[in-house]
Amino acid sequence: MTEKKKAAAVPIAIEGLTKRYGAAVALDHIDLDVRSGEFLTLLGPSGSGKTTLLMALAGFVRPDSGSLRFGGVETVCAPPHKRGVGMVFQSYALFPHMNVAENIGFALRLRKVPRDEIARRVDEALETVELGGYGARSVAQLSGGQRQRVALARAIVFDPGILLMDEPLSALDKKLREHMQVELRRLHEKLGMTTVYVTHDQREALSMSDRIAVIHRGKVMQIGTPGELYEQPANRFVADFIGESAFLPIEVRDGVACYAGRPLRLQTGADACRDKLLMLRPERLSVMTGEADADMNVFRGTVSSLAYHGDSYLLQVVLEGGASISVRGVCRGHASAGMPGKGDAITLGMHRQDTVLVADA
Ligand code: ADP
Ligand code: MG
């Protein structure tokens, strides 16, 4: 089997990139560095500007202002085929009248690469995406997953330093999508090209990325590793978008941070609490049975519903302060016997070390 070698990965520096469509701002002064060989995901809701940003990187969207450097070279005005960028679209965009090999070799033919070299590189790309021997097949004969692999082979066949992918797995069913997530990640490790990946699926972003940039209304809300974004979200939008969370308003009374009149045990002083919310992730709360130690925050409430998931259960609890929150418990052995029921009074605990404050934005 022929193995593709690692490409020379190229870092991307984006500065002040702005794109308007009429009055609508699709990209609002985007500053973003993508490191050489990194797998960076743009994560955001529909309409947040992810595709526009990717198209600006590929050269299909001309920004109104800002700078874009690939490997230190200003690229904002370069035409798409001079950027050394491979691209995989959501819709595959394969040519239906060409077979698999012709689809993959298309960009090389445009570049006037000799025929025998095209054949060799197409075979190599097919091997890389584990479709060896599929070159003569018609695109119509392929499954969704196979088409996506062909689209990927076409994007990598000319050894680009940068690979851009726009929601490439969104048309696949859940099982195939999860399989392809692992495959894409493995391919990235093998080829090592700088990769910018777009998704609106937070689980996909968490499981695949070296770093994630959360995009909202054309702005970068936060950039960090999956762990940083989940554990230390900068604001309510990021906390809500990545994972599930409830947020408690914090009152400061006589210099003490409180919720519903009870003092909170936080990692910071009351001064740092202004305009902040306490983030409550469902798995960071525990159902308390015994005495709370001095570092525990204690919340009292009533169970309003319960969903049993086999390996875990999810409670909805209305706290004494009126907030409605979710609590996840893990079922171990005969746990279902000890599970709280609807209408039960319940005491929840969260350790001081698990308290995270987020800006209310
Ligand atoms: P995403 O990929 O995150 O869903 P897009 O980048 O496609 O978001 O769109 C960002 C914003 O720009 C949206 O409000 C969208 O309606 C607008 N937009 C994108 N492309 C165009 C276009 N060609 N003409 C006008 N508005 C556009
Ligand atoms: Mg899009």
CSV table of C-alpha atoms and ligand atoms in Angstrom, one decimal:
chain,number,residue,atom,x,y,z
A,1,MET,CA,0.0,0.0,0.0
A,2,THR,CA,1.3,3.4,-0.9
A,3,GLU,CA,1.3,5.9,2.0
A,4,LYS,CA,1.0,9.6,1.6
A,5,LYS,CA,3.7,11.5,3.3
A,6,LYS,CA,3.1,14.4,5.7
A,7,ALA,CA,2.5,17.7,3.8
A,8,ALA,CA,4.4,20.9,4.7
A,9,ALA,CA,1.8,22.4,7.0
A,10,VAL,CA,1.1,26.1,6.7
A,11,PRO,CA,0.1,28.4,9.6
A,12,ILE,CA,-2.8,30.8,9.0
A,13,ALA,CA,-2.9,34.3,10.5
A,14,ILE,CA,-6.3,36.1,10.2
A,15,GLU,CA,-6.5,39.8,11.3
A,16,GLY,CA,-9.5,42.1,11.4
A,17,LEU,CA,-11.2,40.1,8.7
A,18,THR,CA,-14.6,41.7,7.9
A,19,LYS,CA,-17.3,40.9,5.4
A,20,ARG,CA,-20.7,42.6,5.0
A,21,TYR,CA,-23.6,41.6,2.9
A,22,GLY,CA,-25.6,44.9,2.6
A,23,ALA,CA,-26.3,45.9,6.2
A,24,ALA,CA,-25.6,42.4,7.5
A,25,VAL,CA,-22.2,41.8,9.0
A,26,ALA,CA,-21.2,38.2,8.2
A,27,LEU,CA,-17.6,38.5,9.6
A,28,ASP,CA,-16.9,41.2,12.2
A,29,HIS,CA,-13.2,41.9,12.6
A,30,ILE,CA,-12.1,38.2,13.0
A,31,ASP,CA,-8.7,37.7,14.6
A,32,LEU,CA,-7.6,34.1,14.6
A,33,ASP,CA,-4.3,32.2,14.4
A,34,VAL,CA,-4.3,28.6,13.2
A,35,ARG,CA,-1.1,26.9,14.1
A,36,SER,CA,0.9,24.9,11.6
A,37,GLY,CA,-0.5,21.3,11.5
A,38,GLU,CA,-3.3,22.1,13.9
A,39,PHE,CA,-6.9,20.8,13.7
A,40,LEU,CA,-9.0,23.8,14.4
A,41,THR,CA,-12.8,23.8,14.4
A,42,LEU,CA,-15.1,26.7,13.8
A,43,LEU,CA,-18.1,26.0,15.9
A,44,GLY,CA,-21.2,28.1,16.0
A,45,PRO,CA,-24.9,28.2,15.3
A,46,SER,CA,-26.4,28.4,11.8
A,47,GLY,CA,-25.8,31.9,10.3
A,48,SER,CA,-22.9,32.7,12.6
A,49,GLY,CA,-20.4,33.2,9.7
A,50,LYS,CA,-18.6,29.9,9.6
A,51,THR,CA,-19.0,29.2,5.9
A,52,THR,CA,-18.2,32.8,5.0
A,53,LEU,CA,-15.0,32.6,7.0
A,54,LEU,CA,-14.0,29.3,5.3
A,55,MET,CA,-14.9,30.7,1.9
A,56,ALA,CA,-12.7,33.7,2.6
A,57,LEU,CA,-9.8,31.3,3.5
A,58,ALA,CA,-10.4,29.4,0.2
A,59,GLY,CA,-10.6,32.6,-1.8
A,60,PHE,CA,-14.3,32.3,-2.9
A,61,VAL,CA,-15.4,35.2,-0.8
A,62,ARG,CA,-13.6,38.5,-1.0
A,63,PRO,CA,-13.4,40.2,2.4
A,64,ASP,CA,-14.2,43.9,2.7
A,65,SER,CA,-11.2,44.5,4.9
A,66,GLY,CA,-8.6,42.7,7.0
A,67,SER,CA,-5.6,40.6,6.4
A,68,LEU,CA,-5.0,36.9,5.7
A,69,ARG,CA,-1.6,35.4,5.8
A,70,PHE,CA,-0.7,31.8,4.8
A,71,GLY,CA,2.8,30.9,6.1
A,72,GLY,CA,3.5,34.6,6.6
A,73,VAL,CA,2.5,35.5,3.0
A,74,GLU,CA,-0.4,38.0,2.5
A,75,THR,CA,-3.0,36.0,0.6
A,76,VAL,CA,-6.2,38.0,0.9
A,77,CYS,CA,-6.2,38.8,-2.8
A,78,ALA,CA,-4.8,35.5,-4.2
A,79,PRO,CA,-7.1,33.5,-6.4
A,80,PRO,CA,-8.4,30.1,-5.0
A,81,HIS,CA,-6.1,27.9,-7.1
A,82,LYS,CA,-2.9,29.8,-6.0
A,83,ARG,CA,-3.6,29.3,-2.2
A,84,GLY,CA,-2.5,25.7,-1.8
A,85,VAL,CA,-5.8,24.9,-0.1
A,86,GLY,CA,-7.9,21.7,-0.4
A,87,MET,CA,-11.6,22.0,0.3
A,88,VAL,CA,-14.4,19.6,1.2
A,89,PHE,CA,-17.9,21.0,1.0
A,90,GLN,CA,-21.0,19.9,2.8
A,91,SER,CA,-22.6,18.7,-0.4
A,92,TYR,CA,-19.6,16.8,-1.6
A,93,ALA,CA,-19.9,18.7,-5.0
A,94,LEU,CA,-18.7,15.7,-7.0
A,95,PHE,CA,-19.1,15.8,-10.8
A,96,PRO,CA,-21.8,13.2,-11.5
A,97,HIS,CA,-20.6,12.6,-15.1
A,98,MET,CA,-17.1,11.7,-14.1
A,99,ASN,CA,-16.0,8.5,-12.4
A,100,VAL,CA,-14.2,8.5,-9.1
A,101,ALA,CA,-10.6,8.8,-10.5
A,102,GLU,CA,-11.6,11.6,-12.9
A,103,ASN,CA,-13.2,13.5,-10.0
A,104,ILE,CA,-10.1,13.2,-7.9
A,105,GLY,CA,-7.8,14.0,-10.7
A,106,PHE,CA,-9.7,17.0,-11.9
A,107,ALA,CA,-7.6,19.7,-10.1
A,108,LEU,CA,-4.4,18.0,-11.3
A,109,ARG,CA,-5.6,18.1,-14.9
A,110,LEU,CA,-6.4,21.8,-14.6
A,111,ARG,CA,-2.8,22.2,-13.3
A,112,LYS,CA,-1.6,20.3,-16.4
A,113,VAL,CA,0.1,17.6,-14.4
A,114,PRO,CA,1.3,14.7,-16.8
A,115,ARG,CA,-1.2,11.8,-17.1
A,116,ASP,CA,0.9,9.1,-15.5
A,117,GLU,CA,1.6,11.3,-12.5
A,118,ILE,CA,-2.1,12.0,-12.2
A,119,ALA,CA,-2.9,8.3,-12.2
A,120,ARG,CA,-0.2,7.6,-9.6
A,121,ARG,CA,-1.4,10.5,-7.3
A,122,VAL,CA,-5.1,9.6,-7.7
A,123,ASP,CA,-4.3,6.0,-6.7
A,124,GLU,CA,-2.3,7.2,-3.7
A,125,ALA,CA,-5.2,9.5,-2.6
A,126,LEU,CA,-7.7,6.6,-3.0
A,127,GLU,CA,-5.5,4.4,-0.8
A,128,THR,CA,-5.2,7.2,1.8
A,129,VAL,CA,-9.0,7.4,2.1
A,130,GLU,CA,-9.3,3.6,2.0
A,131,LEU,CA,-11.0,3.4,-1.4
A,132,GLY,CA,-8.2,1.6,-3.2
A,133,GLY,CA,-9.5,0.1,-6.5
A,134,TYR,CA,-12.6,2.3,-6.7
A,135,GLY,CA,-11.2,4.6,-9.4
A,136,ALA,CA,-13.3,3.3,-12.3
A,137,ARG,CA,-16.6,3.4,-10.4
A,138,SER,CA,-19.3,5.8,-11.2
A,139,VAL,CA,-20.0,8.3,-8.4
A,140,ALA,CA,-23.7,7.3,-8.6
A,141,GLN,CA,-22.7,3.8,-7.4
A,142,LEU,CA,-21.2,5.1,-4.1
A,143,SER,CA,-22.8,5.4,-0.7
A,144,GLY,CA,-22.8,8.7,1.2
A,145,GLY,CA,-19.8,7.8,3.2
A,146,GLN,CA,-17.8,6.7,0.1
A,147,ARG,CA,-18.7,9.9,-1.7
A,148,GLN,CA,-17.4,11.9,1.2
A,149,ARG,CA,-14.2,10.0,1.0
A,150,VAL,CA,-13.9,10.7,-2.7
A,151,ALA,CA,-14.5,14.4,-1.9
A,152,LEU,CA,-11.7,14.2,0.7
A,153,ALA,CA,-9.3,12.4,-1.7
A,154,ARG,CA,-10.0,15.2,-4.3
A,155,ALA,CA,-9.1,17.8,-1.6
A,156,ILE,CA,-5.8,16.2,-0.6
A,157,VAL,CA,-4.6,14.9,-4.0
A,158,PHE,CA,-2.4,17.9,-4.7
A,159,ASP,CA,-0.8,17.9,-1.2
A,160,PRO,CA,-2.2,21.2,0.0
A,161,GLY,CA,-0.7,22.7,3.1
A,162,ILE,CA,-4.2,23.7,4.3
A,163,LEU,CA,-7.3,21.6,4.3
A,164,LEU,CA,-10.7,23.3,4.8
A,165,MET,CA,-13.9,21.3,5.5
A,166,ASP,CA,-17.4,22.7,5.8
A,167,GLU,CA,-19.7,20.4,7.7
A,168,PRO,CA,-18.5,17.4,5.7
A,169,LEU,CA,-20.3,14.8,7.7
A,170,SER,CA,-23.7,16.5,8.2
A,171,ALA,CA,-25.4,14.4,5.5
A,172,LEU,CA,-24.4,11.1,7.0
A,173,ASP,CA,-26.4,9.2,9.6
A,174,LYS,CA,-25.2,9.2,13.2
A,175,LYS,CA,-23.2,5.9,13.2
A,176,LEU,CA,-21.4,6.6,10.0
A,177,ARG,CA,-20.8,10.2,11.1
A,178,GLU,CA,-19.1,9.0,14.3
A,179,HIS,CA,-17.0,6.5,12.4
A,180,MET,CA,-15.9,9.2,9.9
A,181,GLN,CA,-15.0,11.6,12.8
A,182,VAL,CA,-12.5,9.0,14.0
A,183,GLU,CA,-11.3,8.4,10.4
A,184,LEU,CA,-10.8,12.1,9.7
A,185,ARG,CA,-8.9,12.6,12.8
A,186,ARG,CA,-6.7,9.7,12.0
A,187,LEU,CA,-6.1,11.0,8.5
A,188,HIS,CA,-5.2,14.4,10.0
A,189,GLU,CA,-2.6,12.8,12.2
A,190,LYS,CA,-1.2,10.9,9.2
A,191,LEU,CA,-1.1,13.8,6.7
A,192,GLY,CA,-0.5,16.6,9.2
A,193,MET,CA,-1.9,19.5,7.2
A,194,THR,CA,-3.3,22.6,8.9
A,195,THR,CA,-7.0,21.9,9.0
A,196,VAL,CA,-9.9,24.2,9.5
A,197,TYR,CA,-13.1,22.3,10.1
A,198,VAL,CA,-16.6,23.7,10.3
A,199,THR,CA,-19.4,22.2,12.3
A,200,HIS,CA,-22.5,23.3,14.4
A,201,ASP,CA,-22.3,20.1,16.3
A,202,GLN,CA,-20.6,20.7,19.7
A,203,ARG,CA,-19.9,17.0,20.3
A,204,GLU,CA,-18.2,16.6,17.0
A,205,ALA,CA,-16.1,19.7,17.8
A,206,LEU,CA,-15.2,18.4,21.3
A,207,SER,CA,-14.1,15.0,20.1
A,208,MET,CA,-12.1,16.0,17.0
A,209,SER,CA,-10.4,19.3,17.6
A,210,ASP,CA,-7.0,20.4,18.9
A,211,ARG,CA,-8.7,23.8,19.4
A,212,ILE,CA,-12.1,25.2,18.9
A,213,ALA,CA,-13.1,28.8,17.9
A,214,VAL,CA,-16.7,29.5,19.0
A,215,ILE,CA,-18.2,31.9,16.4
A,216,HIS,CA,-21.3,34.0,17.1
A,217,ARG,CA,-22.7,36.8,14.9
A,218,GLY,CA,-19.5,36.9,12.9
A,219,LYS,CA,-17.2,37.3,16.0
A,220,VAL,CA,-14.9,34.9,17.7
A,221,MET,CA,-16.4,34.4,21.2
A,222,GLN,CA,-13.6,32.3,22.6
A,223,ILE,CA,-10.8,30.1,21.3
A,224,GLY,CA,-9.2,27.2,23.3
A,225,THR,CA,-8.8,23.5,23.6
A,226,PRO,CA,-12.0,21.5,24.0
A,227,GLY,CA,-11.2,21.1,27.8
A,228,GLU,CA,-10.7,24.9,28.2
A,229,LEU,CA,-13.9,25.8,26.5
A,230,TYR,CA,-15.9,23.2,28.5
A,231,GLU,CA,-14.3,23.9,31.9
A,232,GLN,CA,-13.7,27.7,31.6
A,233,PRO,CA,-16.2,29.2,29.1
A,234,ALA,CA,-15.7,32.9,28.8
A,235,ASN,CA,-19.4,33.7,28.8
A,236,ARG,CA,-22.9,32.4,28.9
A,237,PHE,CA,-23.1,31.9,25.1
A,238,VAL,CA,-20.1,29.6,25.1
A,239,ALA,CA,-21.2,27.7,28.2
A,240,ASP,CA,-24.6,27.2,26.7
A,241,PHE,CA,-23.4,26.2,23.3
A,242,ILE,CA,-20.7,23.8,24.5
A,243,GLY,CA,-22.5,21.3,26.8
A,244,GLU,CA,-25.5,21.9,29.0
A,245,SER,CA,-25.7,24.3,31.8
A,246,ALA,CA,-28.0,26.3,34.1
A,247,PHE,CA,-26.9,29.7,35.3
A,248,LEU,CA,-27.6,31.2,38.7
A,249,PRO,CA,-27.6,34.9,39.2
A,250,ILE,CA,-25.3,35.9,42.1
A,251,GLU,CA,-26.2,38.6,44.5
A,252,VAL,CA,-23.6,40.4,46.6
A,253,ARG,CA,-24.9,41.2,50.1
A,254,ASP,CA,-22.6,42.9,52.6
A,255,GLY,CA,-19.6,41.8,50.6
A,256,VAL,CA,-20.8,38.1,50.5
A,257,ALA,CA,-21.8,36.4,47.2
A,258,CYS,CA,-25.1,34.7,47.7
A,259,TYR,CA,-27.8,32.8,45.8
A,260,ALA,CA,-31.3,32.9,47.2
A,261,GLY,CA,-30.1,34.5,50.4
A,262,ARG,CA,-27.5,31.7,51.1
A,263,PRO,CA,-23.8,32.4,50.9
A,264,LEU,CA,-21.9,30.7,48.0
A,265,ARG,CA,-18.5,29.1,48.4
A,266,LEU,CA,-16.7,30.3,45.3
A,267,GLN,CA,-13.1,30.2,44.1
A,268,THR,CA,-13.0,34.0,43.9
A,269,GLY,CA,-14.0,36.9,46.2
A,270,ALA,CA,-17.3,38.7,45.9
A,271,ASP,CA,-15.7,41.6,43.9
A,272,ALA,CA,-15.2,39.2,41.0
A,273,CYS,CA,-18.9,38.3,41.0
A,274,ARG,CA,-20.4,41.4,39.6
A,275,ASP,CA,-22.4,40.8,36.4
A,276,LYS,CA,-21.4,37.1,36.6
A,277,LEU,CA,-23.4,34.0,36.7
A,278,LEU,CA,-22.6,30.7,38.4
A,279,MET,CA,-22.5,27.9,35.9
A,280,LEU,CA,-24.1,24.6,37.0
A,281,ARG,CA,-23.2,21.7,34.7
A,282,PRO,CA,-25.5,18.7,35.3
A,283,GLU,CA,-22.6,16.3,36.1
A,284,ARG,CA,-21.0,18.7,38.6
A,285,LEU,CA,-23.9,18.5,41.1
A,286,SER,CA,-24.3,15.6,43.4
A,287,VAL,CA,-27.3,14.4,45.4
A,288,MET,CA,-26.3,14.9,49.0
A,289,THR,CA,-27.2,12.4,51.7
A,290,GLY,CA,-24.9,13.2,54.6
A,291,GLU,CA,-23.4,16.3,56.1
A,292,ALA,CA,-21.9,18.9,53.8
A,293,ASP,CA,-18.3,20.0,54.5
A,294,ALA,CA,-17.3,23.6,54.6
A,295,ASP,CA,-16.3,23.7,50.9
A,296,MET,CA,-19.6,22.5,49.7
A,297,ASN,CA,-22.3,24.7,48.2
A,298,VAL,CA,-25.6,23.3,49.2
A,299,PHE,CA,-28.8,23.9,47.1
A,300,ARG,CA,-32.2,22.8,48.2
A,301,GLY,CA,-35.0,22.1,45.8
A,302,THR,CA,-37.7,19.8,44.5
A,303,VAL,CA,-37.5,17.2,41.8
A,304,SER,CA,-39.9,18.2,39.0
A,305,SER,CA,-39.1,15.3,36.6
A,306,LEU,CA,-36.8,12.4,36.1
A,307,ALA,CA,-35.5,10.6,33.0
A,308,TYR,CA,-33.9,7.2,33.3
A,309,HIS,CA,-31.2,6.5,30.6
A,310,GLY,CA,-30.0,3.1,31.8
A,311,ASP,CA,-26.4,4.1,32.5
A,312,SER,CA,-27.4,7.4,34.0
A,313,TYR,CA,-30.4,9.5,35.0
A,314,LEU,CA,-31.3,13.1,34.6
A,315,LEU,CA,-33.3,15.0,37.2
A,316,GLN,CA,-34.9,18.4,36.6
A,317,VAL,CA,-34.9,20.3,39.9
A,318,VAL,CA,-36.5,23.5,40.9
A,319,LEU,CA,-34.3,25.2,43.4
A,320,GLU,CA,-35.5,27.2,46.4
A,321,GLY,CA,-34.4,30.4,44.6
A,322,GLY,CA,-36.7,29.5,41.7
A,323,ALA,CA,-34.0,28.4,39.1
A,324,SER,CA,-34.7,25.2,37.2
A,325,ILE,CA,-31.6,23.1,36.8
A,326,SER,CA,-30.6,19.6,35.5
A,327,VAL,CA,-28.6,17.1,37.5
A,328,ARG,CA,-27.1,14.0,36.1
A,329,GLY,CA,-26.5,10.9,38.2
A,330,VAL,CA,-24.7,7.7,37.2
A,331,CYS,CA,-26.4,4.4,37.7
A,332,ARG,CA,-24.2,1.9,39.4
A,333,GLY,CA,-25.6,-1.6,40.2
A,334,HIS,CA,-29.0,-1.2,41.8
A,335,ALA,CA,-28.8,2.6,41.6
A,336,SER,CA,-32.4,2.9,40.3
A,337,ALA,CA,-33.6,1.7,43.7
A,338,GLY,CA,-32.0,4.8,45.3
A,339,MET,CA,-33.0,7.3,42.7
A,340,PRO,CA,-35.0,10.3,43.8
A,341,GLY,CA,-38.6,10.5,42.5
A,342,LYS,CA,-40.8,13.3,41.2
A,343,GLY,CA,-41.9,15.7,43.9
A,344,ASP,CA,-39.1,14.7,46.3
A,345,ALA,CA,-37.3,17.3,48.3
A,346,ILE,CA,-33.7,17.1,47.4
A,347,THR,CA,-30.4,18.5,48.6
A,348,LEU,CA,-27.6,19.1,45.9
A,349,GLY,CA,-24.0,19.8,46.5
A,350,MET,CA,-21.3,21.4,44.4
A,351,HIS,CA,-17.7,21.6,45.6
A,352,ARG,CA,-16.1,25.0,45.7
A,353,GLN,CA,-13.4,23.7,43.2
A,354,ASP,CA,-16.2,23.0,40.7
A,355,THR,CA,-17.6,26.5,40.8
A,356,VAL,CA,-17.1,28.5,37.6
A,357,LEU,CA,-18.4,32.0,37.0
A,358,VAL,CA,-19.2,33.2,33.5
A,359,ALA,CA,-20.0,36.6,32.1
A,360,ASP,CA,-23.7,37.2,31.4
A,361,ALA,CA,-23.3,37.6,27.6
B,1,ADP,P1,-23.0,29.7,8.8
B,1,ADP,O1,-22.1,28.9,7.8
B,1,ADP,O2,-22.3,29.8,10.2
B,1,ADP,O3,-24.3,29.1,8.9
B,1,ADP,P2,-22.8,31.8,6.9
B,1,ADP,O4,-21.4,32.2,6.8
B,1,ADP,O5,-23.4,31.0,5.8
B,1,ADP,O6,-23.1,31.2,8.3
B,1,ADP,O7,-23.7,33.2,6.9
B,1,ADP,C1,-23.4,34.2,7.8
B,1,ADP,C2,-24.4,35.4,7.6
B,1,ADP,O8,-24.1,35.9,6.3
B,1,ADP,C3,-25.8,34.9,7.5
B,1,ADP,O9,-26.6,35.9,8.1
B,1,ADP,C4,-26.1,34.8,6.1
B,1,ADP,O10,-27.5,35.0,5.8
B,1,ADP,C5,-25.2,35.9,5.5
B,1,ADP,N1,-24.8,35.5,4.1
B,1,ADP,C6,-24.0,34.5,3.8
B,1,ADP,N2,-23.7,34.5,2.4
B,1,ADP,C7,-24.5,35.5,1.9
B,1,ADP,C8,-24.6,36.0,0.5
B,1,ADP,N3,-24.0,35.4,-0.5
B,1,ADP,N4,-25.5,37.0,0.4
B,1,ADP,C9,-26.1,37.6,1.5
B,1,ADP,N5,-26.0,37.2,2.7
B,1,ADP,C10,-25.1,36.2,3.0
B,2,MG,MG,-22.5,27.1,6.8
